[in-house]
Amino acid sequence: MTGPDVSIDDVMVRREGRAGRITLNRPKALNALTWSMVKTIHANLDAWATDPAVAVVILDGAGERGLCAGGDVRWLYDAKTRAPAEAVAFWADEYRLNALIARYPKPYVAMMDGIVMGGGIGLSAHAQHRIVTERSLLAMPETTIGLIPDVGGTFLLSRAQGRLGVYLGLLGTRMNGSDAIQAGFADAYVPVAMLPALIAQLSSSRDAVDEIIEDAAEPVPTSPLSGKSELIDRLFDGATMADIHARLLTSADPLATQARLDLTTRSPKALALTLEAIRRAKAYTSLDEALAVEFRVVSRLYGDGEFIEGVRALLVDKDKAPKWNPARAEDVTPDMVAGYFAPLEREWGVA
């Protein structure tokens, strides 16, 4: 692992005043997260936790397009034939980093500007301070590639008001900054133009971090999702995917029409597993519990080829014609779903 204040090409790590700064630095790849980046970030967070010179940690991304578009799924795809154990090890290390961020002993401020998806959510949405802007675009789009929302996503989605989390998790719907605050993925709304001054203030001032952010924040614009909450609650209030499909068929609302269309392109198995994972996460008292279960499901979806097929169709061959297994929602049985949640021979852990 890379030690404190040592940068690698893909992530810039340094100290500025009282702040430990982490900048994801793959702008051409929308700062997609690699295994080495995970290890570097974790090592520096460990060191800064006991460093009296570091009072606050600030995470941001290079370029103007986004903080992080997710994990490097093309690398995970290639690892299937090269070294599949590496992919599983990547997820284990990534989840340990997510858990560390959630329990970090010092203020950790995530600048969720631009695109923030998948693994980018894991780096930012578990932080103590989560800042969005007018450019923010958040999503958990894993079902499009035969996976479930992970990096603690099921934990976050399970705590969204009403059935909003189910809607966002199944469809990977994109949220703007105000939507993200409405859904519980972010806390404060700060215009892009104010971010440099905010970062400078956080790096130099001895004032409380929450007070500094509060001074910089602006009133949150009305969330487009908030106006659809009653409709979403009604359409997505189902115990099974069959229930949800039936509810969608009864509505002529454009949201229902688009949802029906989008769901037909998703992995039926990933959809059923996502719904069950969010349901189970409601009962968890810690993020670690959700991460452990996500690791079971993700490992199995990688091993059985569902994720590989999703990435092939969307990003490799780009034919957008995945051959899901099973192909029909009615062939995803309760026993099949339960099997993905069963304990693994080698379980995930925070150690």
XYZ file of C-alpha atoms in Angstrom:
351
model
C 0.000 0.000 0.000
C 1.054 3.564 -0.592
C 1.854 5.448 2.585
C 0.817 8.894 3.816
C 1.454 11.889 1.591
C 2.555 9.660 -1.299
C 0.642 10.056 -4.533
C 0.133 7.556 -7.294
C -1.047 8.530 -10.746
C -4.679 7.574 -10.117
C -5.181 9.281 -6.757
C -3.527 12.389 -5.359
C -3.002 12.261 -1.606
C -1.485 15.159 0.313
C -1.804 17.376 3.360
C -2.944 20.968 3.013
C -3.001 22.902 6.247
C -5.139 20.962 8.719
C -6.676 18.782 5.998
C -5.830 15.421 4.554
C -6.733 15.760 0.868
C -7.750 12.850 -1.377
C -8.396 13.619 -5.043
C -9.404 10.810 -7.386
C -7.339 11.420 -10.507
C -8.636 9.467 -13.493
C -10.727 12.198 -15.149
C -10.759 10.515 -18.580
C -12.328 7.450 -16.912
C -14.660 9.571 -14.761
C -12.348 8.753 -11.850
C -13.399 5.083 -11.873
C -12.068 3.308 -8.808
C -9.212 0.807 -9.135
C -7.867 -1.678 -6.606
C -4.677 0.328 -6.091
C -6.740 3.450 -5.416
C -8.733 1.593 -2.759
C -5.547 0.439 -1.050
C -3.945 3.886 -1.200
C -6.981 5.649 0.248
C -7.333 3.095 3.036
C -3.654 3.321 4.021
C -3.744 7.102 4.248
C -7.000 7.176 6.187
C -5.473 4.739 8.668
C -2.441 6.986 9.096
C -4.417 10.212 9.370
C -6.757 8.781 11.998
C -4.028 9.119 14.626
C -2.099 12.040 13.119
C -2.671 15.165 15.254
C -1.758 17.380 12.299
C -4.810 16.183 10.348
C -8.102 17.582 11.648
C -10.330 16.873 8.645
C -10.299 14.696 5.521
C -11.593 16.078 2.198
C -12.470 13.855 -0.771
C -12.993 15.212 -4.285
C -12.407 14.251 -7.915
C -10.209 15.651 -10.669
C -11.887 17.264 -13.655
C -15.350 18.765 -13.942
C -17.355 15.668 -14.881
C -17.659 13.898 -11.559
C -16.299 12.558 -8.308
C -16.359 8.889 -9.342
C -18.462 6.916 -11.833
C -17.966 3.643 -9.928
C -15.585 0.732 -9.805
C -13.487 -0.211 -12.812
C -15.956 -2.821 -14.093
C -13.970 -3.517 -17.263
C -11.041 -4.624 -15.088
C -13.416 -6.823 -13.079
C -14.724 -8.292 -16.339
C -11.217 -9.087 -17.589
C -10.268 -10.619 -14.230
C -12.886 -13.337 -14.731
C -10.622 -15.143 -17.188
C -7.304 -13.906 -15.809
C -7.620 -14.177 -12.030
C -11.204 -14.251 -10.691
C -9.986 -14.316 -7.087
C -8.589 -10.812 -7.620
C -12.058 -9.447 -8.351
C -13.453 -10.913 -5.148
C -10.459 -9.533 -3.234
C -11.075 -6.100 -4.763
C -14.662 -6.089 -3.493
C -13.547 -7.219 -0.034
C -10.990 -4.402 0.188
C -13.460 -1.864 -1.214
C -16.092 -2.809 1.363
C -13.551 -2.576 4.180
C -12.792 0.954 2.993
C -16.515 1.799 2.941
C -16.820 0.540 6.528
C -13.797 2.589 7.609
C -15.267 5.754 6.089
C -18.548 5.215 7.941
C -16.835 4.936 11.327
C -13.967 7.383 10.687
C -12.981 9.182 13.903
C -12.365 12.562 12.265
C -14.603 14.722 10.079
C -14.656 13.286 6.561
C -16.077 15.638 3.925
C -17.096 14.284 0.518
C -17.516 16.707 -2.382
C -20.145 14.862 -4.440
C -19.897 17.141 -7.467
C -20.814 15.821 -10.910
C -21.329 12.100 -11.517
C -21.260 9.916 -8.401
C -22.257 6.307 -9.002
C -21.618 2.824 -7.630
C -18.216 2.766 -5.967
C -18.256 6.561 -5.860
C -21.301 6.322 -3.594
C -19.325 4.002 -1.328
C -16.523 6.562 -0.981
C -18.838 9.469 -0.246
C -22.356 8.635 0.938
C -21.150 7.029 4.194
C -19.200 10.166 5.132
C -20.113 12.399 8.065
C -20.427 15.369 5.706
C -21.807 14.879 2.177
C -21.954 17.890 -0.130
C -23.786 18.068 -3.462
C -23.907 20.824 -6.065
C -26.058 21.920 -8.987
C -23.997 19.515 -11.146
C -24.414 16.445 -8.943
C -25.797 13.295 -10.538
C -26.008 10.285 -8.237
C -27.164 6.747 -8.990
C -26.855 3.079 -8.084
C -27.247 1.527 -11.580
C -25.957 -1.969 -10.794
C -29.015 -3.896 -12.001
C -28.172 -2.794 -15.562
C -25.058 -5.013 -15.410
C -26.486 -7.981 -13.519
C -25.458 -6.882 -10.042
C -27.147 -5.450 -6.962
C -26.482 -2.054 -5.376
C -23.428 -2.683 -3.220
C -20.766 -0.646 -1.339
C -23.418 -0.301 1.368
C -25.995 0.896 -1.138
C -28.681 -1.444 0.149
C -28.229 0.043 3.636
C -28.722 3.579 2.313
C -31.628 2.634 0.055
C -33.412 0.793 2.857
C -33.489 4.006 4.870
C -34.930 6.244 2.168
C -38.455 7.457 2.867
C -41.302 5.190 1.801
C -40.531 3.044 -1.242
C -38.105 5.543 -2.743
C -35.124 3.301 -2.047
C -36.748 0.364 -3.823
C -37.470 2.544 -6.849
C -33.914 3.918 -6.973
C -32.317 0.525 -6.375
C -34.281 -1.432 -8.961
C -34.061 1.144 -11.734
C -30.818 2.970 -10.968
C -32.669 6.257 -11.444
C -30.387 9.274 -11.453
C -30.738 11.804 -8.657
C -29.773 15.458 -8.813
C -28.356 17.139 -5.730
C -31.688 17.917 -4.100
C -32.958 14.392 -4.869
C -29.866 12.958 -3.189
C -30.593 14.936 -0.034
C -34.248 13.851 -0.187
C -33.154 10.190 -0.449
C -30.623 10.423 2.394
C -27.480 10.165 0.247
C -26.271 13.714 0.960
C -26.629 16.506 3.519
C -25.748 19.948 2.170
C -26.147 21.869 -1.076
C -23.217 24.107 -2.037
C -22.844 25.778 -5.460
C -19.857 24.643 -7.521
C -18.412 28.140 -7.516
C -18.191 28.012 -3.711
C -16.288 24.715 -3.453
C -12.726 26.116 -3.707
C -13.427 28.612 -0.916
C -15.082 25.929 1.186
C -12.131 23.578 0.782
C -9.718 26.393 1.679
C -11.756 27.213 4.778
C -11.932 23.587 5.875
C -8.165 23.278 5.397
C -7.240 26.362 7.396
C -9.934 27.204 9.937
C -10.182 25.874 13.469
C -13.951 26.381 13.437
C -16.182 23.333 13.645
C -16.545 21.565 10.300
C -20.343 21.506 10.464
C -20.418 25.262 11.072
C -18.095 25.931 8.119
C -20.288 23.841 5.823
C -23.482 25.404 7.142
C -22.128 28.871 6.350
C -21.308 27.841 2.777
C -24.516 25.915 2.090
C -27.538 27.324 0.285
C -31.204 26.358 0.687
C -31.881 23.029 -0.997
C -33.912 23.399 -4.227
C -37.138 21.439 -4.424
C -36.435 17.797 -5.205
C -38.179 16.521 -8.364
C -38.482 13.145 -6.653
C -40.367 14.627 -3.702
C -43.299 15.458 -5.964
C -43.488 11.824 -7.071
C -43.265 10.250 -3.622
C -46.907 9.210 -3.338
C -46.873 7.654 -6.803
C -43.588 5.831 -6.132
C -44.889 4.521 -2.804
C -47.982 3.154 -4.500
C -46.254 1.597 -7.501
C -43.298 0.041 -5.691
C -45.071 -1.213 -2.573
C -44.756 -4.889 -3.420
C -43.235 -7.846 -1.583
C -42.056 -9.418 -4.853
C -41.103 -8.263 -8.326
C -44.352 -9.830 -9.573
C -46.275 -7.542 -7.218
C -44.416 -4.498 -8.489
C -44.892 -5.453 -12.139
C -48.636 -5.851 -11.489
C -48.836 -2.407 -9.881
C -46.937 -0.805 -12.755
C -49.382 -2.313 -15.236
C -52.298 -0.575 -13.522
C -50.861 2.928 -14.024
C -50.758 5.067 -17.154
C -48.425 7.579 -15.522
C -45.251 8.217 -17.578
C -43.127 7.166 -14.596
C -44.827 3.751 -14.573
C -44.548 3.397 -18.334
C -40.818 4.165 -18.273
C -40.268 1.883 -15.286
C -41.957 -1.029 -17.053
C -39.756 -0.487 -20.096
C -36.562 -0.167 -18.073
C -37.248 -3.238 -15.944
C -37.518 -5.410 -19.053
C -33.841 -4.684 -19.805
C -32.568 -5.534 -16.313
C -31.436 -8.916 -15.021
C -34.541 -10.580 -13.506
C -32.317 -12.267 -10.959
C -30.534 -9.056 -9.990
C -33.882 -7.299 -9.592
C -35.248 -9.965 -7.255
C -32.020 -10.003 -5.261
C -31.980 -6.197 -5.023
C -35.526 -6.112 -3.704
C -34.727 -8.770 -1.108
C -31.427 -7.137 -0.115
C -33.109 -3.778 0.533
C -35.874 -5.506 2.494
C -33.331 -7.312 4.687
C -31.205 -4.186 5.174
C -34.091 -2.428 6.913
C -33.465 -4.656 9.924
C -29.695 -4.127 10.079
C -28.291 -1.895 12.794
C -24.926 -1.310 11.119
C -23.453 -0.780 7.684
C -21.144 -3.753 8.264
C -24.131 -6.112 8.243
C -25.247 -4.840 4.845
C -21.732 -5.035 3.413
C -21.370 -8.643 4.557
C -24.601 -9.635 2.816
C -23.777 -7.636 -0.313
C -20.452 -9.444 -0.496
C -22.240 -12.802 -0.546
C -24.600 -11.769 -3.321
C -22.047 -9.914 -5.449
C -19.525 -12.760 -5.191
C -22.123 -15.212 -6.433
C -23.363 -12.977 -9.255
C -19.743 -12.678 -10.373
C -19.160 -16.412 -10.084
C -22.287 -17.442 -11.972
C -21.587 -15.060 -14.860
C -24.579 -12.707 -14.532
C -22.364 -9.672 -13.904
C -19.963 -10.744 -16.663
C -22.824 -10.981 -19.159
C -24.145 -7.583 -18.123
C -20.775 -5.900 -18.605
C -20.257 -7.699 -21.921
C -23.549 -6.457 -23.321
C -23.281 -2.897 -22.049
C -19.567 -2.075 -22.152
C -17.576 -4.713 -24.076
C -19.542 -5.830 -27.134
C -22.038 -3.004 -26.571
C -24.849 -4.907 -28.248
C -27.185 -4.055 -25.350
C -28.681 -7.526 -25.657
C -27.713 -9.375 -22.476
C -28.665 -13.034 -22.177
C -29.762 -13.131 -18.553
C -29.977 -16.422 -16.674
C -32.796 -16.967 -16.058
C -34.258 -14.788 -18.765
C -37.766 -14.569 -17.315
C -38.791 -13.037 -13.998
C -41.176 -15.922 -13.299
C -38.229 -18.353 -13.346
C -36.483 -16.607 -10.426
C -37.706 -18.713 -7.526
C -37.663 -17.910 -3.784
C -35.224 -20.781 -3.226
C -32.902 -19.370 -5.876
C -32.970 -15.957 -4.218
C -32.360 -17.423 -0.761
C -29.311 -19.290 -2.028
C -27.521 -16.060 -2.893
C -27.846 -14.860 0.706
C -26.499 -18.048 2.286
C -23.148 -17.834 4.105
C -20.006 -18.202 2.027
C -17.127 -20.502 2.792
C -14.997 -17.373 3.175
C -17.035 -14.492 4.557
C -16.338 -10.783 4.279
C -15.099 -8.952 7.362
C -13.798 -5.579 8.416
C -10.509 -6.951 9.748
